[in-house]
């Protein structure tokens, strides 16, 4: 883009996620749903800034979010649904069949992948889902395209009656760039559902018709993608041509400025004719893509020789530096030398940790008393697996913390099993596991660490909170009441900053011989607005340096060169260190006892 | 496709220190000065007290939001050892603006790692130009230790040829009204300190 033109146009500096939300606003999207997940979360948070023009909701999980958006589409309204890559696994069921049923109002499924696993448990490649579901795939490479492609995606969705996947990656979603803005288009016609069961009900007789119609739509899409302005050839030196998409395009332009480039913005259905023409116009063909060999395999299937994974890494995310190293290998040059490793080789790691005064710390500390298997789940409390807490044994996916204990138990594991799940994750997919535990006579204990928010992703509401994304006061659903309704008889609630009480409640639950639920209720300190108590100090004249307080892994407790000190700016006054100190050397400045 | 290379900056620190705001202020100032801008920031898991890095690039046309190796003109760090993690991104003649603050990670408190006691000499040997400043004390002088990040932004501004009006416009757009004066003061003090030491 030419920066000088921006004088007469409204521009803003937006992240990819904010730009998607802006596109939704400009395109007249009526309903936006999603479930939080890094790196997708800010799409819906930014969309909420356009309330009430856009109705926004955090749904209990991605499947519900997808189904709500489908409902809006069938009523004729434009909708978007947002999630991270693994969220699409949860929402895959409605997506696969919605491809058959077909969209009425435009619907774009915004999915953010996480190459390099910055905040994820795997680095699956969402592009396969587009081919799997036989629906269009758009891949913006920066914030401007994120806004533009969202709007184009809605148009494609309506023109071909299909949901469209808009796939970003961490570096597209979380990079900011200059975006040209427009005002929203004129009002769209009011939503009205037109009954037509053969179109909307995939019972086998009608589903077979839909199946054939899906292929007809794909055939029309294959024609449209060939002439789409979302794909373009950037001419260059024909000795090397590069096919690329998404953020990889930006790295290609940095590292191979002279090359001819086929940039794919609408990458599925593949524009076969365009790919063939480009391949035939260059002497050597390279595919640069992150994660799987999605494009490379297809180019080969067209009978065109190409290189890709032989030079460009497919594990972890790309970067200009990694692609520079790829180029050096291709050209038989030595890789660029890293700087003197002595300077940074021995630096202390600084992994993320549970915050000072985090309620989860009390639960992990109490769990140290028990020889049990702990099945964990997805959230801040995943950090409890790391030293010095070391109190989580497994993590799989959302909800597995509740469901997996049953398998351990029925397999004959000699120890008792404790499942751990956060409040938002419990509503997302923990309840079905609880039903299994009761129905199939399990005896495990499930701890719901209820910090009153979806903390890890930046504090979103969920069914257990008292306000929704529209800002409306709503009844907070009781976790204890759900547990009882599921048939759990042993239900207890604890204050996680009371170590003795938490330990006692856990012992009763674990030794009850029945399925039990313990709710640890303590609000996330980042949301509480004020510290839990006065900052603690260490009385050096009493402290024996036994270091038991350090086993809490609290970032406020600093220990260097024999000096044990509590950082007064970080300390939230939760008193857990005071409770674990066997010498009563930790207290408040005024000498007050624990709250 | 060769165009004028972008100006690249790297900001490093610890989750909670305000790296995102610092990044936004610098990026908006470059945008206000008429440049194309891209930034990248870390969200999610990495913000829970972990190492945080933000990257900013501006120029007539910017492609990658990530800074290519050995190309950053300025590295700004809000914590002394965090600066040492990104030596490989900084250009051979690049400037490092490093707040002298030391934040001890849990890995050190638990005995699993050692916090280097020679951070300053290492910084001096790693970077051709170094501004090692007590940004927290300067922020306190401006009114609050919370403005330490903006003190560092001010120091960065001293070495960038962006107009003062762009910085002011950017700070106005990036901070809450009630903290505007504090942040403008912190910016000014940081810039003055950098000019004094670097002789700009």
PDB file of N, CA, C and O in Angstrom, chain A residues 43-106:
ATOM      1  N   UNK A  43     -11.011 -11.429  18.271  1.00  0.00           N
ATOM      2  CA  UNK A  43     -11.977 -11.155  17.195  1.00  0.00           C
ATOM      3  C   UNK A  43     -13.321 -10.783  17.811  1.00  0.00           C
ATOM      4  O   UNK A  43     -13.908  -9.739  17.513  1.00  0.00           O
ATOM      5  N   UNK A  44     -13.791 -11.651  18.701  1.00  0.00           N
ATOM      6  CA  UNK A  44     -15.115 -11.412  19.274  1.00  0.00           C
ATOM      7  C   UNK A  44     -15.087 -10.254  20.286  1.00  0.00           C
ATOM      8  O   UNK A  44     -16.057  -9.499  20.396  1.00  0.00           O
ATOM      9  N   UNK A  45     -13.956 -10.112  20.999  1.00  0.00           N
ATOM     10  CA  UNK A  45     -13.853  -8.975  21.927  1.00  0.00           C
ATOM     11  C   UNK A  45     -13.941  -7.662  21.151  1.00  0.00           C
ATOM     12  O   UNK A  45     -14.585  -6.715  21.596  1.00  0.00           O
ATOM     13  N   UNK A  46     -13.294  -7.620  19.978  1.00  0.00           N
ATOM     14  CA  UNK A  46     -13.354  -6.400  19.173  1.00  0.00           C
ATOM     15  C   UNK A  46     -14.730  -6.230  18.549  1.00  0.00           C
ATOM     16  O   UNK A  46     -15.232  -5.108  18.421  1.00  0.00           O
ATOM     17  N   UNK A  47     -15.373  -7.338  18.171  1.00  0.00           N
ATOM     18  CA  UNK A  47     -16.726  -7.245  17.602  1.00  0.00           C
ATOM     19  C   UNK A  47     -17.691  -6.655  18.628  1.00  0.00           C
ATOM     20  O   UNK A  47     -18.628  -5.929  18.271  1.00  0.00           O
ATOM     21  N   UNK A  48     -17.441  -6.982  19.900  1.00  0.00           N
ATOM     22  CA  UNK A  48     -18.344  -6.485  20.950  1.00  0.00           C
ATOM     23  C   UNK A  48     -18.322  -4.964  21.040  1.00  0.00           C
ATOM     24  O   UNK A  48     -19.260  -4.358  21.565  1.00  0.00           O
ATOM     25  N   UNK A  49     -17.262  -4.340  20.516  1.00  0.00           N
ATOM     26  CA  UNK A  49     -17.218  -2.877  20.508  1.00  0.00           C
ATOM     27  C   UNK A  49     -18.276  -2.314  19.552  1.00  0.00           C
ATOM     28  O   UNK A  49     -18.609  -1.136  19.622  1.00  0.00           O
ATOM     29  N   UNK A  50     -18.804  -3.152  18.651  1.00  0.00           N
ATOM     30  CA  UNK A  50     -19.819  -2.705  17.678  1.00  0.00           C
ATOM     31  C   UNK A  50     -21.236  -3.063  18.122  1.00  0.00           C
ATOM     32  O   UNK A  50     -22.165  -3.036  17.319  1.00  0.00           O
ATOM     33  N   UNK A  51     -21.394  -3.470  19.404  1.00  0.00           N
ATOM     34  CA  UNK A  51     -22.737  -3.673  19.912  1.00  0.00           C
ATOM     35  C   UNK A  51     -23.483  -2.346  19.842  1.00  0.00           C
ATOM     36  O   UNK A  51     -22.844  -1.306  20.064  1.00  0.00           O
ATOM     37  N   UNK A  52     -24.782  -2.274  19.671  1.00  0.00           N
ATOM     38  CA  UNK A  52     -25.654  -3.421  19.430  1.00  0.00           C
ATOM     39  C   UNK A  52     -25.805  -3.772  17.946  1.00  0.00           C
ATOM     40  O   UNK A  52     -26.599  -4.646  17.633  1.00  0.00           O
ATOM     41  N   UNK A  53     -25.053  -3.097  17.063  1.00  0.00           N
ATOM     42  CA  UNK A  53     -25.191  -3.423  15.635  1.00  0.00           C
ATOM     43  C   UNK A  53     -24.905  -4.905  15.422  1.00  0.00           C
ATOM     44  O   UNK A  53     -25.548  -5.568  14.606  1.00  0.00           O
ATOM     45  N   UNK A  54     -23.905  -5.427  16.159  1.00  0.00           N
ATOM     46  CA  UNK A  54     -23.616  -6.854  16.106  1.00  0.00           C
ATOM     47  C   UNK A  54     -24.026  -7.473  17.439  1.00  0.00           C
ATOM     48  O   UNK A  54     -23.606  -6.994  18.502  1.00  0.00           O
ATOM     49  N   UNK A  55     -24.855  -8.512  17.376  1.00  0.00           N
ATOM     50  CA  UNK A  55     -25.124  -9.289  18.578  1.00  0.00           C
ATOM     51  C   UNK A  55     -23.928 -10.212  18.799  1.00  0.00           C
ATOM     52  O   UNK A  55     -23.538 -10.950  17.882  1.00  0.00           O
ATOM     53  N   UNK A  56     -23.308 -10.147  19.980  1.00  0.00           N
ATOM     54  CA  UNK A  56     -22.116 -10.959  20.257  1.00  0.00           C
ATOM     55  C   UNK A  56     -22.350 -11.854  21.453  1.00  0.00           C
ATOM     56  O   UNK A  56     -22.937 -11.416  22.450  1.00  0.00           O
ATOM     57  N   UNK A  57     -21.898 -13.086  21.379  1.00  0.00           N
ATOM     58  CA  UNK A  57     -21.960 -13.944  22.558  1.00  0.00           C
ATOM     59  C   UNK A  57     -20.763 -14.873  22.633  1.00  0.00           C
ATOM     60  O   UNK A  57     -20.287 -15.400  21.625  1.00  0.00           O
ATOM     61  N   UNK A  58     -20.271 -15.046  23.880  1.00  0.00           N
ATOM     62  CA  UNK A  58     -19.393 -16.177  24.174  1.00  0.00           C
ATOM     63  C   UNK A  58     -20.321 -17.348  24.440  1.00  0.00           C
ATOM     64  O   UNK A  58     -21.117 -17.319  25.372  1.00  0.00           O
ATOM     65  N   UNK A  59     -20.242 -18.341  23.609  1.00  0.00           N
ATOM     66  CA  UNK A  59     -21.062 -19.533  23.784  1.00  0.00           C
ATOM     67  C   UNK A  59     -20.333 -20.476  24.737  1.00  0.00           C
ATOM     68  O   UNK A  59     -19.135 -20.348  24.949  1.00  0.00           O
ATOM     69  N   UNK A  60     -21.047 -21.462  25.297  1.00  0.00           N
ATOM     70  CA  UNK A  60     -20.361 -22.385  26.222  1.00  0.00           C
ATOM     71  C   UNK A  60     -19.225 -23.156  25.551  1.00  0.00           C
ATOM     72  O   UNK A  60     -18.238 -23.481  26.197  1.00  0.00           O
ATOM     73  N   UNK A  61     -19.365 -23.500  24.290  1.00  0.00           N
ATOM     74  CA  UNK A  61     -18.245 -24.118  23.575  1.00  0.00           C
ATOM     75  C   UNK A  61     -18.369 -23.816  22.083  1.00  0.00           C
ATOM     76  O   UNK A  61     -19.321 -23.174  21.636  1.00  0.00           O
ATOM     77  N   UNK A  62     -17.402 -24.292  21.310  1.00  0.00           N
ATOM     78  CA  UNK A  62     -17.344 -23.944  19.888  1.00  0.00           C
ATOM     79  C   UNK A  62     -18.481 -24.578  19.095  1.00  0.00           C
ATOM     80  O   UNK A  62     -18.936 -24.026  18.095  1.00  0.00           O
ATOM     81  N   UNK A  63     -18.902 -25.760  19.528  1.00  0.00           N
ATOM     82  CA  UNK A  63     -19.999 -26.430  18.819  1.00  0.00           C
ATOM     83  C   UNK A  63     -21.279 -25.609  18.944  1.00  0.00           C
ATOM     84  O   UNK A  63     -21.971 -25.369  17.952  1.00  0.00           O
ATOM     85  N   UNK A  64     -21.564 -25.174  20.146  1.00  0.00           N
ATOM     86  CA  UNK A  64     -22.746 -24.332  20.344  1.00  0.00           C
ATOM     87  C   UNK A  64     -22.594 -23.034  19.542  1.00  0.00           C
ATOM     88  O   UNK A  64     -23.533 -22.591  18.871  1.00  0.00           O
ATOM     89  N   UNK A  65     -21.392 -22.449  19.597  1.00  0.00           N
ATOM     90  CA  UNK A  65     -21.169 -21.199  18.868  1.00  0.00           C
ATOM     91  C   UNK A  65     -21.454 -21.383  17.378  1.00  0.00           C
ATOM     92  O   UNK A  65     -22.107 -20.545  16.745  1.00  0.00           O
ATOM     93  N   UNK A  66     -20.964 -22.489  16.825  1.00  0.00           N
ATOM     94  CA  UNK A  66     -21.174 -22.767  15.399  1.00  0.00           C
ATOM     95  C   UNK A  66     -22.671 -22.929  15.115  1.00  0.00           C
ATOM     96  O   UNK A  66     -23.193 -22.393  14.132  1.00  0.00           O
ATOM     97  N   UNK A  67     -23.364 -23.643  15.974  1.00  0.00           N
ATOM     98  CA  UNK A  67     -24.791 -23.903  15.729  1.00  0.00           C
ATOM     99  C   UNK A  67     -25.621 -22.626  15.845  1.00  0.00           C
ATOM    100  O   UNK A  67     -26.585 -22.430  15.084  1.00  0.00           O
ATOM    101  N   UNK A  68     -25.239 -21.740  16.766  1.00  0.00           N
ATOM    102  CA  UNK A  68     -25.942 -20.453  16.872  1.00  0.00           C
ATOM    103  C   UNK A  68     -25.736 -19.649  15.580  1.00  0.00           C
ATOM    104  O   UNK A  68     -26.680 -19.083  15.024  1.00  0.00           O
ATOM    105  N   UNK A  69     -24.500 -19.644  15.106  1.00  0.00           N
ATOM    106  CA  UNK A  69     -24.210 -18.898  13.872  1.00  0.00           C
ATOM    107  C   UNK A  69     -24.960 -19.499  12.680  1.00  0.00           C
ATOM    108  O   UNK A  69     -25.443 -18.773  11.806  1.00  0.00           O
ATOM    109  N   UNK A  70     -25.070 -20.823  12.644  1.00  0.00           N
ATOM    110  CA  UNK A  70     -25.827 -21.484  11.568  1.00  0.00           C
ATOM    111  C   UNK A  70     -27.293 -21.065  11.624  1.00  0.00           C
ATOM    112  O   UNK A  70     -27.916 -20.758  10.596  1.00  0.00           O
ATOM    113  N   UNK A  71     -27.835 -21.018  12.838  1.00  0.00           N
ATOM    114  CA  UNK A  71     -29.227 -20.580  12.981  1.00  0.00           C
ATOM    115  C   UNK A  71     -29.426 -19.189  12.407  1.00  0.00           C
ATOM    116  O   UNK A  71     -30.384 -18.929  11.672  1.00  0.00           O
ATOM    117  N   UNK A  72     -28.483 -18.300  12.710  1.00  0.00           N
ATOM    118  CA  UNK A  72     -28.571 -16.928  12.196  1.00  0.00           C
ATOM    119  C   UNK A  72     -28.505 -16.921  10.673  1.00  0.00           C
ATOM    120  O   UNK A  72     -29.243 -16.182  10.006  1.00  0.00           O
ATOM    121  N   UNK A  73     -27.624 -17.766  10.127  1.00  0.00           N
ATOM    122  CA  UNK A  73     -27.489 -17.823   8.662  1.00  0.00           C
ATOM    123  C   UNK A  73     -28.780 -18.312   8.021  1.00  0.00           C
ATOM    124  O   UNK A  73     -29.241 -17.751   7.026  1.00  0.00           O
ATOM    125  N   UNK A  74     -29.395 -19.349   8.583  1.00  0.00           N
ATOM    126  CA  UNK A  74     -30.628 -19.880   7.990  1.00  0.00           C
ATOM    127  C   UNK A  74     -31.776 -18.885   8.113  1.00  0.00           C
ATOM    128  O   UNK A  74     -32.701 -18.897   7.301  1.00  0.00           O
ATOM    129  N   UNK A  75     -31.699 -18.015   9.113  1.00  0.00           N
ATOM    130  CA  UNK A  75     -32.715 -16.958   9.223  1.00  0.00           C
ATOM    131  C   UNK A  75     -32.447 -15.829   8.235  1.00  0.00           C
ATOM    132  O   UNK A  75     -33.235 -14.894   8.119  1.00  0.00           O
ATOM    133  N   UNK A  76     -31.307 -15.917   7.533  1.00  0.00           N
ATOM    134  CA  UNK A  76     -31.024 -14.919   6.501  1.00  0.00           C
ATOM    135  C   UNK A  76     -30.036 -13.853   6.907  1.00  0.00           C
ATOM    136  O   UNK A  76     -29.682 -12.992   6.107  1.00  0.00           O
ATOM    137  N   UNK A  77     -29.559 -13.872   8.157  1.00  0.00           N
ATOM    138  CA  UNK A  77     -28.622 -12.845   8.626  1.00  0.00           C
ATOM    139  C   UNK A  77     -27.186 -13.275   8.350  1.00  0.00           C
ATOM    140  O   UNK A  77     -26.889 -14.467   8.232  1.00  0.00           O
ATOM    141  N   UNK A  78     -26.303 -12.298   8.265  1.00  0.00           N
ATOM    142  CA  UNK A  78     -24.885 -12.607   8.163  1.00  0.00           C
ATOM    143  C   UNK A  78     -24.338 -12.928   9.554  1.00  0.00           C
ATOM    144  O   UNK A  78     -24.712 -12.278  10.534  1.00  0.00           O
ATOM    145  N   UNK A  79     -23.446 -13.900   9.614  1.00  0.00           N
ATOM    146  CA  UNK A  79     -22.907 -14.291  10.916  1.00  0.00           C
ATOM    147  C   UNK A  79     -21.441 -14.679  10.791  1.00  0.00           C
ATOM    148  O   UNK A  79     -20.967 -15.046   9.709  1.00  0.00           O
ATOM    149  N   UNK A  80     -20.729 -14.569  11.920  1.00  0.00           N
ATOM    150  CA  UNK A  80     -19.383 -15.131  12.007  1.00  0.00           C
ATOM    151  C   UNK A  80     -19.301 -15.949  13.289  1.00  0.00           C
ATOM    152  O   UNK A  80     -20.048 -15.708  14.252  1.00  0.00           O
ATOM    153  N   UNK A  81     -18.408 -16.930  13.287  1.00  0.00           N
ATOM    154  CA  UNK A  81     -18.139 -17.708  14.495  1.00  0.00           C
ATOM    155  C   UNK A  81     -16.627 -17.809  14.611  1.00  0.00           C
ATOM    156  O   UNK A  81     -15.940 -17.974  13.603  1.00  0.00           O
ATOM    157  N   UNK A  82     -16.104 -17.637  15.842  1.00  0.00           N
ATOM    158  CA  UNK A  82     -14.653 -17.560  16.028  1.00  0.00           C
ATOM    159  C   UNK A  82     -14.163 -18.628  16.993  1.00  0.00           C
ATOM    160  O   UNK A  82     -14.864 -18.967  17.954  1.00  0.00           O
ATOM    161  N   UNK A  83     -12.971 -19.137  16.730  1.00  0.00           N
ATOM    162  CA  UNK A  83     -12.387 -20.169  17.600  1.00  0.00           C
ATOM    163  C   UNK A  83     -10.931 -20.375  17.227  1.00  0.00           C
ATOM    164  O   UNK A  83     -10.475 -19.921  16.178  1.00  0.00           O
ATOM    165  N   UNK A  84     -10.205 -21.075  18.111  1.00  0.00           N
ATOM    166  CA  UNK A  84      -8.854 -21.467  17.756  1.00  0.00           C
ATOM    167  C   UNK A  84      -8.905 -22.799  17.025  1.00  0.00           C
ATOM    168  O   UNK A  84      -9.961 -23.440  16.968  1.00  0.00           O
ATOM    169  N   UNK A  85      -7.739 -23.211  16.512  1.00  0.00           N
ATOM    170  CA  UNK A  85      -7.708 -24.416  15.679  1.00  0.00           C
ATOM    171  C   UNK A  85      -8.325 -25.628  16.370  1.00  0.00           C
ATOM    172  O   UNK A  85      -9.156 -26.321  15.777  1.00  0.00           O
ATOM    173  N   UNK A  86      -7.952 -25.894  17.621  1.00  0.00           N
ATOM    174  CA  UNK A  86      -8.507 -27.081  18.275  1.00  0.00           C
ATOM    175  C   UNK A  86      -9.992 -26.927  18.571  1.00  0.00           C
ATOM    176  O   UNK A  86     -10.710 -27.915  18.727  1.00  0.00           O
ATOM    177  N   UNK A  87     -10.465 -25.683  18.612  1.00  0.00           N
ATOM    178  CA  UNK A  87     -11.895 -25.462  18.792  1.00  0.00           C
ATOM    179  C   UNK A  87     -12.702 -25.987  17.615  1.00  0.00           C
ATOM    180  O   UNK A  87     -13.847 -26.419  17.768  1.00  0.00           O
ATOM    181  N   UNK A  88     -12.092 -25.965  16.433  1.00  0.00           N
ATOM    182  CA  UNK A  88     -12.824 -26.439  15.260  1.00  0.00           C
ATOM    183  C   UNK A  88     -13.055 -27.954  15.340  1.00  0.00           C
ATOM    184  O   UNK A  88     -14.013 -28.463  14.764  1.00  0.00           O
ATOM    185  N   UNK A  89     -12.198 -28.660  16.085  1.00  0.00           N
ATOM    186  CA  UNK A  89     -12.468 -30.091  16.305  1.00  0.00           C
ATOM    187  C   UNK A  89     -13.797 -30.247  17.043  1.00  0.00           C
ATOM    188  O   UNK A  89     -14.593 -31.137  16.738  1.00  0.00           O
ATOM    189  N   UNK A  90     -14.025 -29.377  18.027  1.00  0.00           N
ATOM    190  CA  UNK A  90     -15.261 -29.442  18.805  1.00  0.00           C
ATOM    191  C   UNK A  90     -16.453 -29.083  17.922  1.00  0.00           C
ATOM    192  O   UNK A  90     -17.534 -29.652  18.055  1.00  0.00           O
ATOM    193  N   UNK A  91     -16.251 -28.152  17.005  1.00  0.00           N
ATOM    194  CA  UNK A  91     -17.343 -27.658  16.171  1.00  0.00           C
ATOM    195  C   UNK A  91     -17.413 -28.376  14.824  1.00  0.00           C
ATOM    196  O   UNK A  91     -18.198 -27.986  13.952  1.00  0.00           O
ATOM    197  N   UNK A  92     -16.606 -29.414  14.643  1.00  0.00           N
ATOM    198  CA  UNK A  92     -16.550 -30.057  13.329  1.00  0.00           C
ATOM    199  C   UNK A  92     -17.884 -30.699  12.956  1.00  0.00           C
ATOM    200  O   UNK A  92     -18.259 -30.720  11.779  1.00  0.00           O
ATOM    201  N   UNK A  93     -18.597 -31.211  13.949  1.00  0.00           N
ATOM    202  CA  UNK A  93     -19.842 -31.914  13.642  1.00  0.00           C
ATOM    203  C   UNK A  93     -20.840 -31.020  12.905  1.00  0.00           C
ATOM    204  O   UNK A  93     -21.266 -31.331  11.798  1.00  0.00           O
ATOM    205  N   UNK A  94     -21.205 -29.873  13.490  1.00  0.00           N
ATOM    206  CA  UNK A  94     -22.128 -29.011  12.724  1.00  0.00           C
ATOM    207  C   UNK A  94     -21.529 -28.508  11.412  1.00  0.00           C
ATOM    208  O   UNK A  94     -22.254 -28.362  10.420  1.00  0.00           O
ATOM    209  N   UNK A  95     -20.223 -28.261  11.379  1.00  0.00           N
ATOM    210  CA  UNK A  95     -19.633 -27.712  10.155  1.00  0.00           C
ATOM    211  C   UNK A  95     -19.776 -28.684   8.979  1.00  0.00           C
ATOM    212  O   UNK A  95     -20.153 -28.287   7.874  1.00  0.00           O
ATOM    213  N   UNK A  96     -19.475 -29.955   9.224  1.00  0.00           N
ATOM    214  CA  UNK A  96     -19.479 -30.922   8.126  1.00  0.00           C
ATOM    215  C   UNK A  96     -20.860 -31.018   7.478  1.00  0.00           C
ATOM    216  O   UNK A  96     -20.987 -31.115   6.255  1.00  0.00           O
ATOM    217  N   UNK A  97     -21.907 -30.987   8.295  1.00  0.00           N
ATOM    218  CA  UNK A  97     -23.246 -31.124   7.722  1.00  0.00           C
ATOM    219  C   UNK A  97     -23.796 -29.792   7.235  1.00  0.00           C
ATOM    220  O   UNK A  97     -24.582 -29.742   6.292  1.00  0.00           O
ATOM    221  N   UNK A  98     -23.330 -28.702   7.849  1.00  0.00           N
ATOM    222  CA  UNK A  98     -23.776 -27.399   7.348  1.00  0.00           C
ATOM    223  C   UNK A  98     -23.285 -27.176   5.915  1.00  0.00           C
ATOM    224  O   UNK A  98     -23.941 -26.492   5.121  1.00  0.00           O
ATOM    225  N   UNK A  99     -22.147 -27.786   5.586  1.00  0.00           N
ATOM    226  CA  UNK A  99     -21.675 -27.696   4.204  1.00  0.00           C
ATOM    227  C   UNK A  99     -22.716 -28.316   3.260  1.00  0.00           C
ATOM    228  O   UNK A  99     -22.911 -27.835   2.144  1.00  0.00           O
ATOM    229  N   UNK A 100     -23.388 -29.355   3.699  1.00  0.00           N
ATOM    230  CA  UNK A 100     -24.455 -29.967   2.893  1.00  0.00           C
ATOM    231  C   UNK A 100     -25.696 -29.070   2.838  1.00  0.00           C
ATOM    232  O   UNK A 100     -26.245 -28.809   1.780  1.00  0.00           O
ATOM    233  N   UNK A 101     -26.094 -28.630   4.032  1.00  0.00           N
ATOM    234  CA  UNK A 101     -27.338 -27.851   4.131  1.00  0.00           C
ATOM    235  C   UNK A 101     -27.188 -26.531   3.367  1.00  0.00           C
ATOM    236  O   UNK A 101     -28.043 -26.148   2.579  1.00  0.00           O
ATOM    237  N   UNK A 102     -26.066 -25.850   3.647  1.00  0.00           N
ATOM    238  CA  UNK A 102     -25.787 -24.616   2.910  1.00  0.00           C
ATOM    239  C   UNK A 102     -26.230 -23.367   3.634  1.00  0.00           C
ATOM    240  O   UNK A 102     -27.244 -23.362   4.340  1.00  0.00           O
ATOM    241  N   UNK A 103     -25.445 -22.321   3.449  1.00  0.00           N
ATOM    242  CA  UNK A 103     -25.732 -21.048   4.107  1.00  0.00           C
ATOM    243  C   UNK A 103     -26.808 -20.280   3.345  1.00  0.00           C
ATOM    244  O   UNK A 103     -26.950 -20.431   2.137  1.00  0.00           O
ATOM    245  N   UNK A 104     -27.545 -19.450   4.069  1.00  0.00           N
ATOM    246  CA  UNK A 104     -28.478 -18.510   3.446  1.00  0.00           C
ATOM    247  C   UNK A 104     -27.864 -17.108   3.604  1.00  0.00           C
ATOM    248  O   UNK A 104     -27.339 -16.540   2.657  1.00  0.00           O
ATOM    249  N   UNK A 105     -27.893 -16.582   4.838  1.00  0.00           N
ATOM    250  CA  UNK A 105     -27.088 -15.391   5.107  1.00  0.00           C
ATOM    251  C   UNK A 105     -25.627 -15.809   5.132  1.00  0.00           C
ATOM    252  O   UNK A 105     -25.306 -16.935   5.528  1.00  0.00           O
ATOM    253  N   UNK A 106     -24.740 -14.926   4.704  1.00  0.00           N
ATOM    254  CA  UNK A 106     -23.316 -15.290   4.663  1.00  0.00           C
ATOM    255  C   UNK A 106     -22.803 -15.699   6.027  1.00  0.00           C
ATOM    256  O   UNK A 106     -23.151 -15.087   7.037  1.00  0.00           O
TER     257      UNK A 106
END
